[in-house]
Amino acid sequence: MIVWVNNPFDNLPGEGRRPQRYNLLCRALHRAGHQVIWWSSDFSHAVKKHRDLPAVYTADEGFEVRLVPTLPYTDNIGFRRLWSHRKYAKAWRTIAIAAVERGEIEKPDLILTSWPPIETAKVARDFRRCWGCKTVVDIMDAWPENFYRLLPRPSWLRDLLGRIFFHRMHRAARKAYRKADAVSGVGLTYLNLAMQYGCKAPRHLCYHGIMRMNNGAFRYSIDESESLRVVYVGNMGRSYDLQTVVTGIKELVDAGECIRLDLAGAGPKEPLLRRLASGCEAIRFYGYLTNEDMQQLLSDSDVAVVPMFPDSFVAVPYKLADYTAAGLPMICCLTGETQGMIERYAAGTMYRAGDVEDFKRVMLGYLHKRSRITQESMASARMARENFMMDTIYPRFVQFLADLVTHH
């Protein structure tokens, strides 16, 4: 089976960063004997810079990567990014057709496009009409719903304005979910959303995967005289309640508590966060880390933070898989599916987004009862084993895709 995967956001082979969803999926497809091309962007979504990689290359894992020229953008939620996506999809169509016509690559049997971008799903349907391939939409994010946060409150007004301002995006979502041969998603939340749009095609749940467990990370003995090590890994954009986290940690340090906060990543809010943390040596910024350095940072930590605003419409973020792989208890303000998983496994504690006092209350519960960390650490690792192990979830995903081509 010849499979094209299109996702312009994940880390690529050769960049030295943590292999994410589409890297692991492409590996699993290749291991199952399929011929794989990963179409991606020559612009790194993570660091907002153009990549220093060849336009076409073969990853060490055996699949091919092809880069599409992409307009840069600085904000994850903004109209510049939407314009960039539109140009990206148009360029992909042109480059892919030309490569097939030259005989450089073969026509695909199946095309999987991530959602977002929005426009690539339509391009995939156009290819299906020409080449007879199957198309799958893999939902990573609720678009256009997560753009609603750009609109004024209250929620009823947001919903009304959202349906008006994002009418064309809603229509594109409806077509994508209804006309795909199958829909997959990183959370049940997204599969249910597709059904609300009228999707009747086969659906498959596949969470973000982890490569391995860090079994040495369990916190069996934690001295209360030592600093409690809190970690955040990820983007520093408008979807994240990091101001609450930084302010809360700083106030706890000023009150004499033994605690420190390590932040790895970058984003538009980073300058503001650095100003908030100014003068507090217990708050450290590491920037983007290699996969090896990120794993070490997580291993050295005691508790992790999932500070995503509920109106971000995120179901189950990458960081949940990363944190549980390290056996980290989680402090979280993301409601919905993520909250449900954390509470079902008793692997962490919720706080109210934007509420510094509530965040401090939760942190004090860990600071002055370190023994709970051991129990929650083991629960977190169990969540990882049962939901995120790549050797289990991606072969199932590959089989779902193969069955789609074989039996339909």
Tab-separated table of C-alpha atoms in Angstrom:
chain	number	residue	atom	x	y	z
A	1	MET	CA	0.000	0.000	0.000
A	2	ILE	CA	1.272	3.469	-0.901
A	3	VAL	CA	0.375	5.959	1.815
A	4	TRP	CA	0.698	9.722	1.818
A	5	VAL	CA	0.559	11.438	5.192
A	6	ASN	CA	0.180	15.221	5.271
A	7	ASN	CA	0.913	17.073	8.496
A	8	PRO	CA	2.970	20.305	8.480
A	9	PHE	CA	3.272	20.778	12.270
A	10	ASP	CA	5.047	17.869	13.952
A	11	ASN	CA	8.796	17.606	14.530
A	12	LEU	CA	10.566	15.989	11.577
A	13	PRO	CA	13.255	13.298	11.496
A	14	GLY	CA	16.685	14.891	11.661
A	15	GLU	CA	15.625	17.799	13.892
A	16	GLY	CA	16.649	16.049	17.115
A	17	ARG	CA	13.352	16.671	18.874
A	18	ARG	CA	10.815	14.288	20.361
A	19	PRO	CA	9.229	12.096	17.638
A	20	GLN	CA	5.540	12.935	17.642
A	21	ARG	CA	2.331	11.464	16.242
A	22	TYR	CA	3.030	11.472	12.511
A	23	ASN	CA	6.645	10.381	12.826
A	24	LEU	CA	5.529	7.388	14.905
A	25	LEU	CA	2.647	6.646	12.512
A	26	CYS	CA	4.956	6.747	9.489
A	27	ARG	CA	7.354	4.391	11.268
A	28	ALA	CA	4.546	1.963	12.033
A	29	LEU	CA	3.296	2.087	8.438
A	30	HIS	CA	6.796	1.443	7.103
A	31	ARG	CA	7.351	-1.439	9.531
A	32	ALA	CA	4.098	-2.998	8.318
A	33	GLY	CA	5.510	-3.047	4.780
A	34	HIS	CA	3.812	0.019	3.331
A	35	GLN	CA	5.482	2.687	1.180
A	36	VAL	CA	5.159	6.026	2.966
A	37	ILE	CA	5.613	9.676	2.040
A	38	TRP	CA	5.228	12.269	4.790
A	39	TRP	CA	4.368	15.644	3.245
A	40	SER	CA	5.279	18.438	5.622
A	41	SER	CA	6.291	22.086	5.709
A	42	ASP	CA	9.668	23.718	5.200
A	43	PHE	CA	8.622	26.028	8.088
A	44	SER	CA	8.854	24.719	11.655
A	45	HIS	CA	5.591	25.243	13.519
A	46	ALA	CA	7.423	24.641	16.815
A	47	VAL	CA	10.143	27.290	16.579
A	48	LYS	CA	8.555	29.496	13.878
A	49	LYS	CA	11.592	29.333	11.586
A	50	HIS	CA	12.279	27.799	8.193
A	51	ARG	CA	13.860	24.387	8.447
A	52	ASP	CA	17.424	23.559	7.480
A	53	LEU	CA	16.471	20.281	5.815
A	54	PRO	CA	16.499	19.004	2.196
A	55	ALA	CA	13.272	19.406	0.237
A	56	VAL	CA	13.170	15.617	-0.224
A	57	TYR	CA	14.960	13.085	1.983
A	58	THR	CA	14.625	9.594	3.419
A	59	ALA	CA	14.362	9.354	7.192
A	60	ASP	CA	16.560	6.865	9.034
A	61	GLU	CA	13.346	5.021	9.899
A	62	GLY	CA	12.794	4.234	6.204
A	63	PHE	CA	10.011	6.536	5.043
A	64	GLU	CA	10.324	9.530	2.718
A	65	VAL	CA	9.821	13.174	3.756
A	66	ARG	CA	8.866	15.865	1.236
A	67	LEU	CA	8.726	19.525	2.244
A	68	VAL	CA	6.283	22.063	0.855
A	69	PRO	CA	7.247	25.789	0.731
A	70	THR	CA	5.285	27.607	3.440
A	71	LEU	CA	4.657	31.219	4.419
A	72	PRO	CA	5.848	31.949	7.970
A	73	TYR	CA	3.548	32.987	10.822
A	74	THR	CA	4.175	33.892	14.456
A	75	ASP	CA	0.885	33.198	16.237
A	76	ASN	CA	-0.815	29.804	16.435
A	77	ILE	CA	-4.254	31.430	16.570
A	78	GLY	CA	-4.470	34.128	13.921
A	79	PHE	CA	-5.397	34.967	10.354
A	80	ARG	CA	-1.787	34.956	9.155
A	81	ARG	CA	-1.630	31.246	10.005
A	82	LEU	CA	-4.871	30.614	8.124
A	83	TRP	CA	-3.472	32.358	5.044
A	84	SER	CA	-0.271	30.315	5.346
A	85	HIS	CA	-2.304	27.089	5.451
A	86	ARG	CA	-4.228	28.057	2.339
A	87	LYS	CA	-1.028	28.700	0.386
A	88	TYR	CA	0.498	25.489	1.767
A	89	ALA	CA	-2.396	23.363	0.491
A	90	LYS	CA	-2.257	25.015	-2.937
A	91	ALA	CA	1.505	24.411	-3.151
A	92	TRP	CA	1.081	20.777	-2.062
A	93	ARG	CA	-1.441	20.171	-4.849
A	94	THR	CA	0.909	21.616	-7.482
A	95	ILE	CA	4.059	19.849	-6.251
A	96	ALA	CA	2.387	16.465	-5.730
A	97	ILE	CA	0.704	16.387	-9.164
A	98	ALA	CA	3.941	17.398	-10.879
A	99	ALA	CA	5.924	14.693	-9.028
A	100	VAL	CA	3.412	12.005	-10.025
A	101	GLU	CA	3.307	13.162	-13.658
A	102	ARG	CA	7.116	13.083	-13.836
A	103	GLY	CA	7.084	9.518	-12.542
A	104	GLU	CA	9.112	10.624	-9.521
A	105	ILE	CA	6.568	9.145	-7.089
A	106	GLU	CA	3.607	6.814	-7.441
A	107	LYS	CA	-0.046	7.659	-6.960
A	108	PRO	CA	-1.197	6.872	-3.417
A	109	ASP	CA	-3.644	4.200	-2.360
A	110	LEU	CA	-4.510	6.209	0.749
A	111	ILE	CA	-4.014	9.818	1.865
A	112	LEU	CA	-4.226	10.802	5.526
A	113	THR	CA	-4.404	14.533	6.206
A	114	SER	CA	-4.282	16.051	9.660
A	115	TRP	CA	-6.966	18.546	10.698
A	116	PRO	CA	-5.791	21.324	10.789
A	117	PRO	CA	-4.884	22.498	8.181
A	118	ILE	CA	-8.378	22.809	6.752
A	119	GLU	CA	-7.596	23.056	3.042
A	120	THR	CA	-5.511	19.874	2.726
A	121	ALA	CA	-8.616	17.707	3.220
A	122	LYS	CA	-10.160	19.199	0.081
A	123	VAL	CA	-6.933	18.696	-1.885
A	124	ALA	CA	-6.926	15.050	-0.782
A	125	ARG	CA	-10.514	14.666	-2.025
A	126	ASP	CA	-9.446	16.158	-5.370
A	127	PHE	CA	-6.659	13.567	-5.569
A	128	ARG	CA	-9.202	10.842	-4.750
A	129	ARG	CA	-11.346	11.974	-7.656
A	130	CYS	CA	-8.346	11.793	-10.024
A	131	TRP	CA	-6.561	8.715	-8.676
A	132	GLY	CA	-9.205	6.678	-6.847
A	133	CYS	CA	-7.390	6.634	-3.517
A	134	LYS	CA	-8.978	6.573	-0.058
A	135	THR	CA	-8.910	9.685	2.152
A	136	VAL	CA	-8.720	9.891	5.942
A	137	VAL	CA	-9.054	13.031	8.076
A	138	ASP	CA	-7.088	12.782	11.340
A	139	ILE	CA	-8.391	15.354	13.826
A	140	MET	CA	-5.683	16.966	15.950
A	141	ASP	CA	-7.607	20.100	16.889
A	142	ALA	CA	-11.167	21.418	16.872
A	143	TRP	CA	-11.110	23.918	14.023
A	144	PRO	CA	-12.802	26.377	13.749
A	145	GLU	CA	-14.077	25.975	17.331
A	146	ASN	CA	-10.792	26.911	18.979
A	147	PHE	CA	-10.841	30.243	17.117
A	148	TYR	CA	-13.880	31.224	19.168
A	149	ARG	CA	-11.566	32.446	21.925
A	150	LEU	CA	-10.727	35.415	19.672
A	151	LEU	CA	-14.340	36.562	20.061
A	152	PRO	CA	-15.876	38.518	22.971
A	153	ARG	CA	-17.644	36.821	25.884
A	154	PRO	CA	-20.159	35.704	27.187
A	155	SER	CA	-20.244	32.181	25.767
A	156	TRP	CA	-23.661	32.561	24.107
A	157	LEU	CA	-22.355	35.592	22.215
A	158	ARG	CA	-19.184	33.728	21.259
A	159	ASP	CA	-21.214	30.843	19.863
A	160	LEU	CA	-23.439	33.190	17.872
A	161	LEU	CA	-20.547	35.220	16.462
A	162	GLY	CA	-18.535	32.074	15.820
A	163	ARG	CA	-21.225	30.593	13.623
A	164	ILE	CA	-21.339	33.873	11.685
A	165	PHE	CA	-17.638	34.765	11.369
A	166	PHE	CA	-16.398	31.210	10.809
A	167	HIS	CA	-19.237	30.047	8.592
A	168	ARG	CA	-16.915	29.060	5.752
A	169	MET	CA	-14.649	27.117	8.095
A	170	HIS	CA	-17.659	25.293	9.568
A	171	ARG	CA	-18.777	24.395	6.063
A	172	ALA	CA	-15.288	23.089	5.230
A	173	ALA	CA	-15.306	20.998	8.441
A	174	ARG	CA	-18.709	19.573	7.610
A	175	LYS	CA	-17.532	18.563	4.123
A	176	ALA	CA	-14.261	17.127	5.435
A	177	TYR	CA	-15.915	14.898	8.026
A	178	ARG	CA	-18.837	13.841	5.833
A	179	LYS	CA	-16.901	13.166	2.654
A	180	ALA	CA	-13.831	11.400	4.087
A	181	ASP	CA	-13.619	7.640	3.693
A	182	ALA	CA	-12.720	7.500	7.383
A	183	VAL	CA	-12.046	9.837	10.298
A	184	SER	CA	-9.515	9.342	13.090
A	185	GLY	CA	-8.715	11.525	16.049
A	186	VAL	CA	-6.474	12.048	19.065
A	187	GLY	CA	-9.474	12.031	21.402
A	188	LEU	CA	-13.050	10.829	21.694
A	189	THR	CA	-14.009	14.496	21.937
A	190	TYR	CA	-12.976	15.021	18.324
A	191	LEU	CA	-14.652	11.876	17.006
A	192	ASN	CA	-17.880	12.970	18.689
A	193	LEU	CA	-17.464	16.414	17.114
A	194	ALA	CA	-17.141	14.810	13.676
A	195	MET	CA	-20.381	12.915	14.311
A	196	GLN	CA	-22.102	16.167	15.257
A	197	TYR	CA	-21.074	17.495	11.850
A	198	GLY	CA	-22.720	14.494	10.230
A	199	CYS	CA	-19.811	12.064	9.802
A	200	LYS	CA	-21.016	8.515	9.148
A	201	ALA	CA	-17.696	7.060	7.941
A	202	PRO	CA	-15.647	4.572	10.013
A	203	ARG	CA	-13.910	6.256	12.965
A	204	HIS	CA	-10.768	5.367	14.905
A	205	LEU	CA	-9.398	6.676	18.202
A	206	CYS	CA	-5.611	6.891	18.494
A	207	TYR	CA	-4.095	9.004	21.255
A	208	HIS	CA	-0.666	10.593	20.917
A	209	GLY	CA	1.971	7.905	21.365
A	210	ILE	CA	5.094	7.563	23.483
A	211	MET	CA	8.183	5.600	22.496
A	212	ARG	CA	9.072	4.189	25.910
A	213	MET	CA	8.480	4.459	29.633
A	214	ASN	CA	11.003	5.999	31.989
A	215	ASN	CA	10.604	3.399	34.723
A	216	GLY	CA	13.258	4.995	36.872
A	217	ALA	CA	11.176	8.133	37.231
A	218	PHE	CA	8.822	6.941	40.000
A	219	ARG	CA	9.100	9.160	43.051
A	220	TYR	CA	9.347	6.669	45.933
A	221	SER	CA	11.038	8.930	48.475
A	222	ILE	CA	10.814	12.694	48.370
A	223	ASP	CA	12.460	14.767	51.073
A	224	GLU	CA	10.284	17.730	52.083
A	225	SER	CA	13.432	19.732	52.832
A	226	GLU	CA	14.294	19.633	49.117
A	227	SER	CA	12.634	21.819	46.495
A	228	LEU	CA	9.554	20.382	44.844
A	229	ARG	CA	10.437	20.335	41.142
A	230	VAL	CA	7.545	21.446	38.917
A	231	VAL	CA	7.885	21.205	35.129
A	232	TYR	CA	6.101	22.538	32.055
A	233	VAL	CA	7.027	21.430	28.523
A	234	GLY	CA	5.337	22.930	25.479
A	235	ASN	CA	4.198	26.049	23.704
A	236	MET	CA	3.897	29.407	25.449
A	237	GLY	CA	0.949	30.825	23.541
A	238	ARG	CA	-2.506	32.166	24.251
A	239	SER	CA	-4.034	28.729	24.866
A	240	TYR	CA	-1.959	28.242	28.007
A	241	ASP	CA	-2.612	29.481	31.540
A	242	LEU	CA	1.085	29.993	32.194
A	243	GLN	CA	0.707	33.428	33.793
A	244	THR	CA	-1.201	31.788	36.625
A	245	VAL	CA	1.488	29.118	36.986
A	246	VAL	CA	4.441	31.534	37.001
A	247	THR	CA	2.712	34.014	39.320
A	248	GLY	CA	1.645	31.259	41.701
A	249	ILE	CA	5.088	29.671	41.904
A	250	LYS	CA	6.757	33.038	42.441
A	251	GLU	CA	4.368	33.904	45.285
A	252	LEU	CA	5.015	30.526	46.906
A	253	VAL	CA	8.775	31.081	46.660
A	254	ASP	CA	8.384	34.565	48.158
A	255	ALA	CA	6.427	32.973	51.012
A	256	GLY	CA	9.396	30.711	51.786
A	257	GLU	CA	8.191	27.474	50.187
A	258	CYS	CA	10.747	25.017	48.765
A	259	ILE	CA	9.652	24.872	45.147
A	260	ARG	CA	11.044	25.498	41.686
A	261	LEU	CA	9.573	25.696	38.196
A	262	ASP	CA	11.291	24.610	34.990
A	263	LEU	CA	9.767	25.721	31.670
A	264	ALA	CA	10.872	24.217	28.357
A	265	GLY	CA	9.560	25.556	25.065
A	266	ALA	CA	8.870	28.940	23.538
A	267	GLY	CA	6.070	31.064	22.173
A	268	PRO	CA	4.595	34.571	22.002
A	269	LYS	CA	3.915	34.709	25.758
A	270	GLU	CA	7.497	33.900	26.721
A	271	PRO	CA	8.682	37.555	27.092
A	272	LEU	CA	5.728	38.308	29.407
A	273	LEU	CA	6.407	35.173	31.451
A	274	ARG	CA	10.073	36.066	31.771
A	275	ARG	CA	9.100	39.515	33.070
A	276	LEU	CA	6.716	37.965	35.595
A	277	ALA	CA	9.486	35.626	36.782
A	278	SER	CA	12.121	38.361	36.916
A	279	GLY	CA	14.253	38.147	40.040
A	280	CYS	CA	13.034	34.667	40.984
A	281	GLU	CA	15.918	32.227	40.596
A	282	ALA	CA	13.597	29.282	41.269
A	283	ILE	CA	11.909	29.803	37.869
A	284	ARG	CA	14.059	28.742	34.936
A	285	PHE	CA	13.504	28.900	31.165
A	286	TYR	CA	15.216	26.302	28.965
A	287	GLY	CA	13.909	27.072	25.473
A	288	TYR	CA	13.327	24.206	23.036
A	289	LEU	CA	15.179	21.067	24.076
A	290	THR	CA	16.366	18.027	22.186
A	291	ASN	CA	14.426	14.854	22.860
A	292	GLU	CA	17.216	13.556	25.098
A	293	ASP	CA	17.369	16.762	27.152
A	294	MET	CA	13.584	16.906	27.455
A	295	GLN	CA	13.452	13.345	28.763
A	296	GLN	CA	16.163	14.184	31.301
A	297	LEU	CA	14.283	17.275	32.471
A	298	LEU	CA	11.103	15.243	32.964
A	299	SER	CA	13.047	12.556	34.845
A	300	ASP	CA	14.447	15.208	37.186
A	301	SER	CA	10.971	16.603	37.975
A	302	ASP	CA	8.370	15.699	40.611
A	303	VAL	CA	5.124	17.193	39.264
A	304	ALA	CA	4.048	18.432	35.807
A	305	VAL	CA	1.598	21.165	34.817
A	306	VAL	CA	-1.103	20.954	32.102
A	307	PRO	CA	-2.178	24.633	32.085
A	308	MET	CA	-4.474	24.765	29.060
A	309	PHE	CA	-7.573	26.937	29.069
A	310	PRO	CA	-10.798	24.928	28.702
A	311	ASP	CA	-11.882	27.113	25.752
A	312	SER	CA	-8.837	25.890	23.808
A	313	PHE	CA	-11.039	22.932	22.753
A	314	VAL	CA	-8.066	20.587	23.175
A	315	ALA	CA	-9.067	16.989	23.897
A	316	VAL	CA	-5.849	15.195	24.935
A	317	PRO	CA	-2.608	17.170	24.401
A	318	TYR	CA	0.834	15.803	23.522
A	319	LYS	CA	2.140	16.755	26.954
A	320	LEU	CA	-0.225	14.336	28.688
A	321	ALA	CA	1.536	11.443	26.950
A	322	ASP	CA	4.997	12.893	27.653
A	323	TYR	CA	4.277	13.501	31.331
A	324	THR	CA	2.754	10.085	31.952
A	325	ALA	CA	5.669	8.383	30.197
A	326	ALA	CA	7.855	9.914	32.900
A	327	GLY	CA	5.430	8.886	35.636
A	328	LEU	CA	4.644	12.473	36.622
A	329	PRO	CA	1.584	13.500	38.639
A	330	MET	CA	-0.218	16.334	36.852
A	331	ILE	CA	-1.714	19.638	37.949
A	332	CYS	CA	-4.282	20.519	35.320
A	333	CYS	CA	-6.919	23.110	34.428
A	334	LEU	CA	-7.958	21.549	31.104
A	335	THR	CA	-11.463	20.192	31.556
A	336	GLY	CA	-13.251	17.582	29.432
A	337	GLU	CA	-11.521	14.431	28.233
A	338	THR	CA	-8.139	15.225	29.806
A	339	GLN	CA	-9.721	15.924	33.195
A	340	GLY	CA	-11.677	12.689	32.881
A	341	MET	CA	-8.528	10.650	32.288
A	342	ILE	CA	-6.571	12.269	35.130
A	343	GLU	CA	-9.419	11.754	37.581
A	344	ARG	CA	-10.166	8.205	36.424
A	345	TYR	CA	-6.568	7.169	37.060
A	346	ALA	CA	-6.166	9.428	40.144
A	347	ALA	CA	-3.002	10.747	38.498
A	348	GLY	CA	-3.213	14.409	39.476
A	349	THR	CA	-5.285	17.355	40.665
A	350	MET	CA	-7.391	19.993	38.949
A	351	TYR	CA	-7.271	23.750	39.564
A	352	ARG	CA	-9.417	26.547	38.158
A	353	ALA	CA	-7.883	28.236	35.117
A	354	GLY	CA	-6.787	31.802	35.815
A	355	ASP	CA	-7.146	31.406	39.602
A	356	VAL	CA	-3.733	31.970	41.222
A	357	GLU	CA	-4.997	31.236	44.733
A	358	ASP	CA	-6.548	27.937	43.646
A	359	PHE	CA	-3.326	26.981	41.867
A	360	LYS	CA	-1.328	27.764	45.029
A	361	ARG	CA	-3.764	25.712	47.112
A	362	VAL	CA	-3.175	22.700	44.881
A	363	MET	CA	0.598	23.191	44.920
A	364	LEU	CA	0.631	23.394	48.724
A	365	GLY	CA	-1.121	20.031	48.804
A	366	TYR	CA	1.921	18.517	47.083
A	367	LEU	CA	4.477	20.583	48.962
A	368	HIS	CA	3.286	19.458	52.387
A	369	LYS	CA	2.224	15.914	51.580
A	370	ARG	CA	5.000	14.573	49.400
A	371	SER	CA	3.900	10.968	49.969
A	372	ARG	CA	0.950	11.465	47.586
A	373	ILE	CA	3.411	11.966	44.735
A	374	THR	CA	4.472	8.308	44.867
A	375	GLN	CA	0.925	7.030	44.467
A	376	GLU	CA	0.029	9.499	41.719
A	377	SER	CA	3.306	8.792	39.936
A	378	MET	CA	2.444	5.113	39.651
A	379	ALA	CA	-1.095	5.983	38.498
A	380	SER	CA	0.322	8.314	35.846
A	381	ALA	CA	2.583	5.547	34.534
A	382	ARG	CA	-0.371	3.182	34.389
A	383	MET	CA	-2.238	5.740	32.265
A	384	ALA	CA	0.712	5.782	29.868
A	385	ARG	CA	0.911	1.987	29.623
A	386	GLU	CA	-2.807	1.611	28.945
A	387	ASN	CA	-3.330	4.504	26.509
A	388	PHE	CA	-0.159	5.881	24.914
A	389	MET	CA	2.333	3.089	24.155
A	390	MET	CA	3.310	3.419	20.492
A	391	ASP	CA	3.925	-0.310	20.018
A	392	THR	CA	0.277	-0.916	20.863
A	393	ILE	CA	-1.717	2.013	19.505
A	394	TYR	CA	0.002	2.686	16.159
A	395	PRO	CA	-0.124	-0.891	14.807
A	396	ARG	CA	-3.889	-0.767	15.501
A	397	PHE	CA	-4.085	2.534	13.612
A	398	VAL	CA	-2.132	1.034	10.696
A	399	GLN	CA	-4.468	-1.969	10.595
A	400	PHE	CA	-7.482	0.345	10.537
A	401	LEU	CA	-6.013	2.181	7.537
A	402	ALA	CA	-5.065	-1.031	5.730
A	403	ASP	CA	-8.555	-2.463	6.243
A	404	LEU	CA	-10.032	0.710	4.782
A	405	VAL	CA	-8.162	0.155	1.517
A	406	THR	CA	-8.611	-3.614	1.434
A	407	HIS	CA	-12.257	-3.984	2.416
A	408	HIS	CA	-13.962	-0.864	1.047
